[in-house]
GROMACS .gro file of C-alpha atoms in nm:
model
  123
    1GLN     CA    1   0.439   0.057   1.850
    2VAL     CA    2   0.470  -0.012   1.473
    3GLN     CA    3   0.655   0.195   1.302
    4LEU     CA    4   0.590   0.207   0.907
    5VAL     CA    5   0.846   0.368   0.590
    6GLU     CA    6   0.746   0.424   0.254
    7SER     CA    7   0.989   0.446   0.011
    8GLY     CA    8   1.028   0.389  -0.353
    9GLY     CA    9   0.785   0.688  -0.491
   10GLY     CA   10   0.849   0.876  -0.842
   11LEU     CA   11   0.776   1.039  -1.128
   12VAL     CA   12   0.701   0.830  -1.375
   13GLN     CA   13   0.560   0.843  -1.725
   14ALA     CA   14   0.185   0.719  -1.842
   15GLY     CA   15   0.303   0.337  -1.930
   16GLY     CA   16   0.510   0.277  -1.701
   17SER     CA   17   0.612   0.082  -1.308
   18LEU     CA   18   0.700   0.217  -0.980
   19ARG     CA   19   0.783  -0.100  -0.663
   20LEU     CA   20   0.646   0.084  -0.356
   21SER     CA   21   0.792  -0.068  -0.016
   22CYS     CA   22   0.709  -0.067   0.335
   23ALA     CA   23   0.965  -0.138   0.618
   24ALA     CA   24   0.797  -0.192   0.946
   25SER     CA   25   0.904  -0.209   1.250
   26GLY     CA   26   0.848  -0.184   1.645
   27GLY     CA   27   0.629  -0.539   1.646
   28THR     CA   28   0.546  -0.883   1.561
   29PHE     CA   29   0.505  -0.805   1.125
   30SER     CA   30   0.306  -1.153   1.065
   31SER     CA   31   0.051  -1.019   1.342
   32TYR     CA   32  -0.083  -0.734   1.092
   33GLY     CA   33  -0.245  -0.735   0.767
   34MET     CA   34  -0.133  -0.445   0.585
   35GLY     CA   35  -0.281  -0.230   0.326
   36TRP     CA   36  -0.215   0.023   0.075
   37PHE     CA   37  -0.370   0.346   0.027
   38ARG     CA   38  -0.351   0.655  -0.174
   39GLN     CA   39  -0.481   1.014  -0.115
   40ALA     CA   40  -0.494   1.219  -0.422
   41PRO     CA   41  -0.498   1.647  -0.450
   42GLY     CA   42  -0.877   1.737  -0.343
   43LYS     CA   43  -0.964   1.359  -0.301
   44ASP     CA   44  -0.998   1.160  -0.004
   45ARG     CA   45  -0.774   0.879   0.072
   46GLU     CA   46  -0.918   0.476  -0.152
   47PHE     CA   47  -0.809   0.146  -0.097
   48VAL     CA   48  -0.507   0.043  -0.295
   49ALA     CA   49  -0.492  -0.256  -0.187
   50ALA     CA   50  -0.420  -0.528   0.121
   51ILE     CA   51  -0.266  -0.810   0.226
   52SER     CA   52  -0.331  -1.129   0.496
   53ARG     CA   53  -0.077  -1.175   0.770
   54TYR     CA   54   0.077  -1.445   0.550
   55GLY     CA   55   0.008  -1.352   0.212
   56SER     CA   56  -0.249  -1.621   0.102
   57ASN     CA   57  -0.494  -1.362   0.072
   58THR     CA   58  -0.530  -1.035  -0.142
   59ILE     CA   59  -0.774  -0.773  -0.183
   60TYR     CA   60  -0.773  -0.500  -0.478
   61ALA     CA   61  -0.934  -0.236  -0.607
   62ASP     CA   62  -1.131  -0.243  -0.897
   63SER     CA   63  -0.918   0.068  -1.053
   64VAL     CA   64  -0.575  -0.107  -1.023
   65LYS     CA   65  -0.691  -0.491  -1.019
   66GLY     CA   66  -0.448  -0.634  -1.326
   67ARG     CA   67  -0.193  -0.389  -1.294
   68PHE     CA   68  -0.102  -0.342  -0.921
   69THR     CA   69   0.027  -0.626  -0.712
   70ILE     CA   70   0.106  -0.634  -0.368
   71SER     CA   71   0.326  -0.864  -0.154
   72ARG     CA   72   0.496  -0.893   0.162
   73ASP     CA   73   0.805  -1.017   0.314
   74ASN     CA   74   0.775  -1.132   0.704
   75ALA     CA   75   1.119  -1.222   0.700
   76LYS     CA   76   1.259  -0.844   0.606
   77ASN     CA   77   0.921  -0.733   0.781
   78MET     CA   78   0.836  -0.544   0.404
   79VAL     CA   79   0.517  -0.516   0.252
   80TYR     CA   80   0.540  -0.402  -0.129
   81LEU     CA   81   0.345  -0.274  -0.409
   82GLN     CA   82   0.427  -0.349  -0.772
   83MET     CA   83   0.235  -0.111  -1.003
   84ASN     CA   84   0.264  -0.118  -1.384
   85SER     CA   85   0.079   0.084  -1.605
   86LEU     CA   86   0.074   0.332  -1.455
   87LYS     CA   87  -0.173   0.634  -1.542
   88PRO     CA   88  -0.234   0.993  -1.479
   89ASP     CA   89  -0.496   0.881  -1.235
   90ASP     CA   90  -0.307   0.711  -1.062
   91THR     CA   91  -0.093   1.002  -0.956
   92ALA     CA   92  -0.125   1.044  -0.551
   93ILE     CA   93   0.077   0.982  -0.216
   94TYR     CA   94   0.083   0.614  -0.121
   95TYR     CA   95  -0.007   0.532   0.249
   96CYS     CA   96   0.117   0.190   0.386
   97GLY     CA   97  -0.150   0.061   0.676
   98ALA     CA   98  -0.148  -0.180   0.948
   99GLY     CA   99  -0.382  -0.348   1.136
  100LEU     CA  100  -0.473  -0.655   1.306
  101VAL     CA  101  -0.775  -0.679   1.157
  102LEU     CA  102  -0.801  -0.720   0.747
  103ASN     CA  103  -1.099  -0.643   0.704
  104ARG     CA  104  -1.054  -0.319   0.906
  105VAL     CA  105  -0.716  -0.220   0.714
  106VAL     CA  106  -0.958  -0.254   0.399
  107ALA     CA  107  -1.241  -0.008   0.533
  108GLY     CA  108  -0.950   0.247   0.600
  109GLN     CA  109  -0.960   0.165   0.954
  110ALA     CA  110  -0.544   0.082   1.019
  111ASN     CA  111  -0.371   0.041   1.368
  112TYR     CA  112  -0.120   0.267   1.209
  113TRP     CA  113  -0.013   0.454   0.916
  114GLY     CA  114   0.332   0.561   0.750
  115ARG     CA  115   0.382   0.896   0.683
  116GLY     CA  116   0.327   0.831   0.257
  117THR     CA  117   0.563   0.859  -0.055
  118GLN     CA  118   0.460   1.099  -0.384
  119VAL     CA  119   0.396   0.921  -0.654
  120THR     CA  120   0.366   1.148  -1.025
  121VAL     CA  121   0.247   0.987  -1.352
  122ALA     CA  122   0.316   1.211  -1.609
  123SER     CA  123   0.111   1.166  -1.977
   0.00000   0.00000   0.00000
C-alpha cells in the first residue's frame, strides 16, 4: 500500500510560481510511474503531467507545456511539479497519483492517489 501526501499549494498572483511536492511512503517508489492531475470546481479531474519510474520520460498536457515541469527524486521518495507563469485557469486542487504502468497513470487510472493540495491563482 502506497501513501501519497501533496504539499506546496497556496494562493499566488497570476504570473507567479509554485512548487508542489508529493511525498510517497509504503512502497518501492522507483517501481511507480507518477503523475499530477487537477480538478477545478465543477469540472472533471484532468491530467497535468507524468514521469516514468526513473525520470527518463515526461509527459505534459498541452495546457501546461512550457510552464510546468515534473521531476522526481527516488532517493527521497518525492515527486515535484514546478509551476511557472501561472494563470487563473490553473486554479484547482492538484492530486498526485502513482501507478505501475505509466500509460495508465496518464489515463487517470493510477493505483494510488493523494488527497490533493489547493492551488489558487488570482488575476
